[in-house]
């Protein structure tokens, strides 16, 4: 069983900053990649940023240059530093973890956090 606990959401004015954290705990073998996605009502969940175990990153076009993803492998934690926030960044942000439950190659699984609300006021 794997649990993801997100923190750091809230209300912020446009131009402000927030930092999200997500900690993975429970029983698993290793984490391959971690990331953040967001969703607004009526829209599909979209990529915000991902980071591999080695530190390679990938960002959604709308957040490039403003958001920074990082991770602490020893603490099984992923962070999202969000700067220069815009009202269109408003949504529910979900942590995603791509991990191996055991050393078996077919044990790779995807887990999602419960989501944290980010609201950016204009």
mmCIF file with all atom_site columns, C-alpha atoms in Angstrom:
data_model
loop_
_atom_site.group_PDB
_atom_site.id
_atom_site.type_symbol
_atom_site.label_atom_id
_atom_site.label_alt_id
_atom_site.label_comp_id
_atom_site.label_asym_id
_atom_site.label_entity_id
_atom_site.label_seq_id
_atom_site.pdbx_PDB_ins_code
_atom_site.Cartn_x
_atom_site.Cartn_y
_atom_site.Cartn_z
_atom_site.occupancy
_atom_site.B_iso_or_equiv
_atom_site.pdbx_formal_charge
_atom_site.auth_seq_id
_atom_site.auth_comp_id
_atom_site.auth_asym_id
_atom_site.auth_atom_id
_atom_site.pdbx_PDB_model_num
ATOM 1   C CA . UNK A 1 1   ? 0.000   0.000  0.000   1.00 0.00 ? 1   UNK A CA 1
ATOM 2   C CA . UNK A 1 2   ? 1.331   3.411  -1.014  1.00 0.00 ? 2   UNK A CA 1
ATOM 3   C CA . UNK A 1 3   ? 0.202   6.749  0.346   1.00 0.00 ? 3   UNK A CA 1
ATOM 4   C CA . UNK A 1 4   ? 0.839   10.163 -1.139  1.00 0.00 ? 4   UNK A CA 1
ATOM 5   C CA . UNK A 1 5   ? 0.413   13.181 1.089   1.00 0.00 ? 5   UNK A CA 1
ATOM 6   C CA . UNK A 1 6   ? 0.323   16.590 -0.549  1.00 0.00 ? 6   UNK A CA 1
ATOM 7   C CA . UNK A 1 7   ? 0.705   19.928 1.161   1.00 0.00 ? 7   UNK A CA 1
ATOM 8   C CA . UNK A 1 8   ? 1.196   23.592 0.338   1.00 0.00 ? 8   UNK A CA 1
ATOM 9   C CA . UNK A 1 9   ? -1.936  24.534 -1.548  1.00 0.00 ? 9   UNK A CA 1
ATOM 10  C CA . UNK A 1 10  ? -3.997  27.619 -0.899  1.00 0.00 ? 10  UNK A CA 1
ATOM 11  C CA . UNK A 1 11  ? -5.033  31.063 -2.049  1.00 0.00 ? 11  UNK A CA 1
ATOM 12  C CA . UNK A 1 12  ? -2.534  33.528 -3.475  1.00 0.00 ? 12  UNK A CA 1
ATOM 13  C CA . UNK A 1 13  ? -2.662  36.760 -5.430  1.00 0.00 ? 13  UNK A CA 1
ATOM 14  C CA . UNK A 1 14  ? -1.504  36.926 -9.023  1.00 0.00 ? 14  UNK A CA 1
ATOM 15  C CA . UNK A 1 15  ? 2.251   37.334 -9.170  1.00 0.00 ? 15  UNK A CA 1
ATOM 16  C CA . UNK A 1 16  ? 2.746   35.482 -5.921  1.00 0.00 ? 16  UNK A CA 1
ATOM 17  C CA . UNK A 1 17  ? 4.425   32.179 -5.143  1.00 0.00 ? 17  UNK A CA 1
ATOM 18  C CA . UNK A 1 18  ? 3.531   28.859 -3.581  1.00 0.00 ? 18  UNK A CA 1
ATOM 19  C CA . UNK A 1 19  ? 5.425   25.648 -2.940  1.00 0.00 ? 19  UNK A CA 1
ATOM 20  C CA . UNK A 1 20  ? 3.806   22.241 -3.070  1.00 0.00 ? 20  UNK A CA 1
ATOM 21  C CA . UNK A 1 21  ? 5.195   19.103 -1.454  1.00 0.00 ? 21  UNK A CA 1
ATOM 22  C CA . UNK A 1 22  ? 4.253   15.460 -1.878  1.00 0.00 ? 22  UNK A CA 1
ATOM 23  C CA . UNK A 1 23  ? 5.618   12.648 0.250   1.00 0.00 ? 23  UNK A CA 1
ATOM 24  C CA . UNK A 1 24  ? 5.321   9.018  -0.776  1.00 0.00 ? 24  UNK A CA 1
ATOM 25  C CA . UNK A 1 25  ? 5.213   6.424  1.978   1.00 0.00 ? 25  UNK A CA 1
ATOM 26  C CA . UNK A 1 26  ? 4.320   2.776  2.391   1.00 0.00 ? 26  UNK A CA 1
ATOM 27  C CA . UNK A 1 27  ? 5.587   -0.389 0.839   1.00 0.00 ? 27  UNK A CA 1
ATOM 28  C CA . UNK A 1 28  ? 7.365   -0.129 -2.497  1.00 0.00 ? 28  UNK A CA 1
ATOM 29  C CA . UNK A 1 29  ? 10.677  -1.056 -4.076  1.00 0.00 ? 29  UNK A CA 1
ATOM 30  C CA . UNK A 1 30  ? 11.721  2.138  -5.866  1.00 0.00 ? 30  UNK A CA 1
ATOM 31  C CA . UNK A 1 31  ? 10.344  5.308  -7.402  1.00 0.00 ? 31  UNK A CA 1
ATOM 32  C CA . UNK A 1 32  ? 10.890  5.855  -11.108 1.00 0.00 ? 32  UNK A CA 1
ATOM 33  C CA . UNK A 1 33  ? 9.372   9.292  -11.635 1.00 0.00 ? 33  UNK A CA 1
ATOM 34  C CA . UNK A 1 34  ? 7.350   11.856 -9.740  1.00 0.00 ? 34  UNK A CA 1
ATOM 35  C CA . UNK A 1 35  ? 5.271   14.711 -10.991 1.00 0.00 ? 35  UNK A CA 1
ATOM 36  C CA . UNK A 1 36  ? 2.440   17.170 -10.742 1.00 0.00 ? 36  UNK A CA 1
ATOM 37  C CA . UNK A 1 37  ? -0.711  17.489 -12.808 1.00 0.00 ? 37  UNK A CA 1
ATOM 38  C CA . UNK A 1 38  ? -3.605  19.874 -12.497 1.00 0.00 ? 38  UNK A CA 1
ATOM 39  C CA . UNK A 1 39  ? -7.261  19.901 -13.358 1.00 0.00 ? 39  UNK A CA 1
ATOM 40  C CA . UNK A 1 40  ? -10.027 22.459 -13.521 1.00 0.00 ? 40  UNK A CA 1
ATOM 41  C CA . UNK A 1 41  ? -13.718 21.505 -13.688 1.00 0.00 ? 41  UNK A CA 1
ATOM 42  C CA . UNK A 1 42  ? -14.760 20.532 -17.191 1.00 0.00 ? 42  UNK A CA 1
ATOM 43  C CA . UNK A 1 43  ? -11.197 20.047 -18.398 1.00 0.00 ? 43  UNK A CA 1
ATOM 44  C CA . UNK A 1 44  ? -8.908  17.079 -18.625 1.00 0.00 ? 44  UNK A CA 1
ATOM 45  C CA . UNK A 1 45  ? -6.077  16.649 -16.184 1.00 0.00 ? 45  UNK A CA 1
ATOM 46  C CA . UNK A 1 46  ? -2.967  18.264 -17.663 1.00 0.00 ? 46  UNK A CA 1
ATOM 47  C CA . UNK A 1 47  ? 0.746   17.941 -17.123 1.00 0.00 ? 47  UNK A CA 1
ATOM 48  C CA . UNK A 1 48  ? 2.419   20.536 -14.961 1.00 0.00 ? 48  UNK A CA 1
ATOM 49  C CA . UNK A 1 49  ? 5.840   18.967 -14.468 1.00 0.00 ? 49  UNK A CA 1
ATOM 50  C CA . UNK A 1 50  ? 7.581   15.638 -14.018 1.00 0.00 ? 50  UNK A CA 1
ATOM 51  C CA . UNK A 1 51  ? 11.003  14.627 -12.769 1.00 0.00 ? 51  UNK A CA 1
ATOM 52  C CA . UNK A 1 52  ? 12.804  11.320 -13.175 1.00 0.00 ? 52  UNK A CA 1
ATOM 53  C CA . UNK A 1 53  ? 14.921  9.544  -10.576 1.00 0.00 ? 53  UNK A CA 1
ATOM 54  C CA . UNK A 1 54  ? 18.031  10.977 -12.245 1.00 0.00 ? 54  UNK A CA 1
ATOM 55  C CA . UNK A 1 55  ? 16.632  14.492 -12.190 1.00 0.00 ? 55  UNK A CA 1
ATOM 56  C CA . UNK A 1 56  ? 15.498  14.930 -15.778 1.00 0.00 ? 56  UNK A CA 1
ATOM 57  C CA . UNK A 1 57  ? 12.551  17.302 -15.905 1.00 0.00 ? 57  UNK A CA 1
ATOM 58  C CA . UNK A 1 58  ? 9.650   17.965 -18.210 1.00 0.00 ? 58  UNK A CA 1
ATOM 59  C CA . UNK A 1 59  ? 7.258   20.922 -18.004 1.00 0.00 ? 59  UNK A CA 1
ATOM 60  C CA . UNK A 1 60  ? 3.920   21.855 -19.477 1.00 0.00 ? 60  UNK A CA 1
ATOM 61  C CA . UNK A 1 61  ? 4.238   24.751 -21.902 1.00 0.00 ? 61  UNK A CA 1
ATOM 62  C CA . UNK A 1 62  ? 2.123   27.078 -19.796 1.00 0.00 ? 62  UNK A CA 1
ATOM 63  C CA . UNK A 1 63  ? 4.395   26.832 -16.747 1.00 0.00 ? 63  UNK A CA 1
ATOM 64  C CA . UNK A 1 64  ? 7.851   26.821 -18.314 1.00 0.00 ? 64  UNK A CA 1
ATOM 65  C CA . UNK A 1 65  ? 10.073  29.477 -16.801 1.00 0.00 ? 65  UNK A CA 1
ATOM 66  C CA . UNK A 1 66  ? 7.766   30.001 -13.823 1.00 0.00 ? 66  UNK A CA 1
ATOM 67  C CA . UNK A 1 67  ? 7.543   26.634 -12.065 1.00 0.00 ? 67  UNK A CA 1
ATOM 68  C CA . UNK A 1 68  ? 10.387  24.432 -10.874 1.00 0.00 ? 68  UNK A CA 1
ATOM 69  C CA . UNK A 1 69  ? 10.079  20.779 -9.930  1.00 0.00 ? 69  UNK A CA 1
ATOM 70  C CA . UNK A 1 70  ? 12.599  19.065 -7.675  1.00 0.00 ? 70  UNK A CA 1
ATOM 71  C CA . UNK A 1 71  ? 12.795  15.910 -5.613  1.00 0.00 ? 71  UNK A CA 1
ATOM 72  C CA . UNK A 1 72  ? 14.527  14.445 -2.602  1.00 0.00 ? 72  UNK A CA 1
ATOM 73  C CA . UNK A 1 73  ? 15.062  10.775 -3.361  1.00 0.00 ? 73  UNK A CA 1
ATOM 74  C CA . UNK A 1 74  ? 16.125  9.963  0.184   1.00 0.00 ? 74  UNK A CA 1
ATOM 75  C CA . UNK A 1 75  ? 12.840  11.379 1.519   1.00 0.00 ? 75  UNK A CA 1
ATOM 76  C CA . UNK A 1 76  ? 10.643  10.144 -1.361  1.00 0.00 ? 76  UNK A CA 1
ATOM 77  C CA . UNK A 1 77  ? 9.447   13.700 -1.757  1.00 0.00 ? 77  UNK A CA 1
ATOM 78  C CA . UNK A 1 78  ? 8.704   15.864 -4.766  1.00 0.00 ? 78  UNK A CA 1
ATOM 79  C CA . UNK A 1 79  ? 8.361   19.634 -4.667  1.00 0.00 ? 79  UNK A CA 1
ATOM 80  C CA . UNK A 1 80  ? 6.840   22.175 -7.012  1.00 0.00 ? 80  UNK A CA 1
ATOM 81  C CA . UNK A 1 81  ? 7.963   25.763 -6.636  1.00 0.00 ? 81  UNK A CA 1
ATOM 82  C CA . UNK A 1 82  ? 5.438   28.008 -8.359  1.00 0.00 ? 82  UNK A CA 1
ATOM 83  C CA . UNK A 1 83  ? 6.403   31.621 -9.054  1.00 0.00 ? 83  UNK A CA 1
ATOM 84  C CA . UNK A 1 84  ? 4.697   34.418 -10.952 1.00 0.00 ? 84  UNK A CA 1
ATOM 85  C CA . UNK A 1 85  ? 1.362   32.714 -10.493 1.00 0.00 ? 85  UNK A CA 1
ATOM 86  C CA . UNK A 1 86  ? -1.499  33.648 -12.808 1.00 0.00 ? 86  UNK A CA 1
ATOM 87  C CA . UNK A 1 87  ? -5.258  33.259 -12.386 1.00 0.00 ? 87  UNK A CA 1
ATOM 88  C CA . UNK A 1 88  ? -5.182  30.579 -15.087 1.00 0.00 ? 88  UNK A CA 1
ATOM 89  C CA . UNK A 1 89  ? -2.985  28.466 -12.797 1.00 0.00 ? 89  UNK A CA 1
ATOM 90  C CA . UNK A 1 90  ? -6.023  27.959 -10.590 1.00 0.00 ? 90  UNK A CA 1
ATOM 91  C CA . UNK A 1 91  ? -7.055  24.329 -10.206 1.00 0.00 ? 91  UNK A CA 1
ATOM 92  C CA . UNK A 1 92  ? -6.605  21.159 -8.230  1.00 0.00 ? 92  UNK A CA 1
ATOM 93  C CA . UNK A 1 93  ? -3.018  19.975 -8.299  1.00 0.00 ? 93  UNK A CA 1
ATOM 94  C CA . UNK A 1 94  ? -2.362  16.252 -8.075  1.00 0.00 ? 94  UNK A CA 1
ATOM 95  C CA . UNK A 1 95  ? 0.857   14.519 -7.166  1.00 0.00 ? 95  UNK A CA 1
ATOM 96  C CA . UNK A 1 96  ? 1.730   11.486 -9.288  1.00 0.00 ? 96  UNK A CA 1
ATOM 97  C CA . UNK A 1 97  ? 4.274   8.800  -8.514  1.00 0.00 ? 97  UNK A CA 1
ATOM 98  C CA . UNK A 1 98  ? 5.427   6.131  -10.964 1.00 0.00 ? 98  UNK A CA 1
ATOM 99  C CA . UNK A 1 99  ? 7.011   3.354  -8.939  1.00 0.00 ? 99  UNK A CA 1
ATOM 100 C CA . UNK A 1 100 ? 7.925   -0.299 -8.721  1.00 0.00 ? 100 UNK A CA 1
ATOM 101 C CA . UNK A 1 101 ? 6.119   -2.179 -5.987  1.00 0.00 ? 101 UNK A CA 1
ATOM 102 C CA . UNK A 1 102 ? 8.767   -4.923 -6.031  1.00 0.00 ? 102 UNK A CA 1
ATOM 103 C CA . UNK A 1 103 ? 11.920  -5.854 -7.924  1.00 0.00 ? 103 UNK A CA 1
ATOM 104 C CA . UNK A 1 104 ? 9.739   -7.599 -10.521 1.00 0.00 ? 104 UNK A CA 1
ATOM 105 C CA . UNK A 1 105 ? 9.746   -5.582 -13.763 1.00 0.00 ? 105 UNK A CA 1
ATOM 106 C CA . UNK A 1 106 ? 5.971   -5.920 -14.141 1.00 0.00 ? 106 UNK A CA 1
ATOM 107 C CA . UNK A 1 107 ? 5.274   -4.416 -10.734 1.00 0.00 ? 107 UNK A CA 1
ATOM 108 C CA . UNK A 1 108 ? 5.392   -0.858 -12.046 1.00 0.00 ? 108 UNK A CA 1
ATOM 109 C CA . UNK A 1 109 ? 2.371   1.163  -10.905 1.00 0.00 ? 109 UNK A CA 1
ATOM 110 C CA . UNK A 1 110 ? 0.993   4.675  -10.963 1.00 0.00 ? 110 UNK A CA 1
ATOM 111 C CA . UNK A 1 111 ? -0.309  6.384  -7.821  1.00 0.00 ? 111 UNK A CA 1
ATOM 112 C CA . UNK A 1 112 ? -2.131  9.673  -7.366  1.00 0.00 ? 112 UNK A CA 1
ATOM 113 C CA . UNK A 1 113 ? -2.488  11.985 -4.409  1.00 0.00 ? 113 UNK A CA 1
ATOM 114 C CA . UNK A 1 114 ? -5.820  13.319 -3.219  1.00 0.00 ? 114 UNK A CA 1
ATOM 115 C CA . UNK A 1 115 ? -5.246  16.727 -4.787  1.00 0.00 ? 115 UNK A CA 1
ATOM 116 C CA . UNK A 1 116 ? -4.682  20.160 -3.334  1.00 0.00 ? 116 UNK A CA 1
ATOM 117 C CA . UNK A 1 117 ? -6.522  23.306 -4.404  1.00 0.00 ? 117 UNK A CA 1
ATOM 118 C CA . UNK A 1 118 ? -4.597  26.280 -5.750  1.00 0.00 ? 118 UNK A CA 1
ATOM 119 C CA . UNK A 1 119 ? -6.536  29.485 -6.260  1.00 0.00 ? 119 UNK A CA 1
ATOM 120 C CA . UNK A 1 120 ? -4.874  32.522 -7.809  1.00 0.00 ? 120 UNK A CA 1
ATOM 121 C CA . UNK A 1 121 ? -6.836  35.736 -7.513  1.00 0.00 ? 121 UNK A CA 1
ATOM 122 C CA . UNK A 1 122 ? -6.464  38.584 -9.967  1.00 0.00 ? 122 UNK A CA 1
#
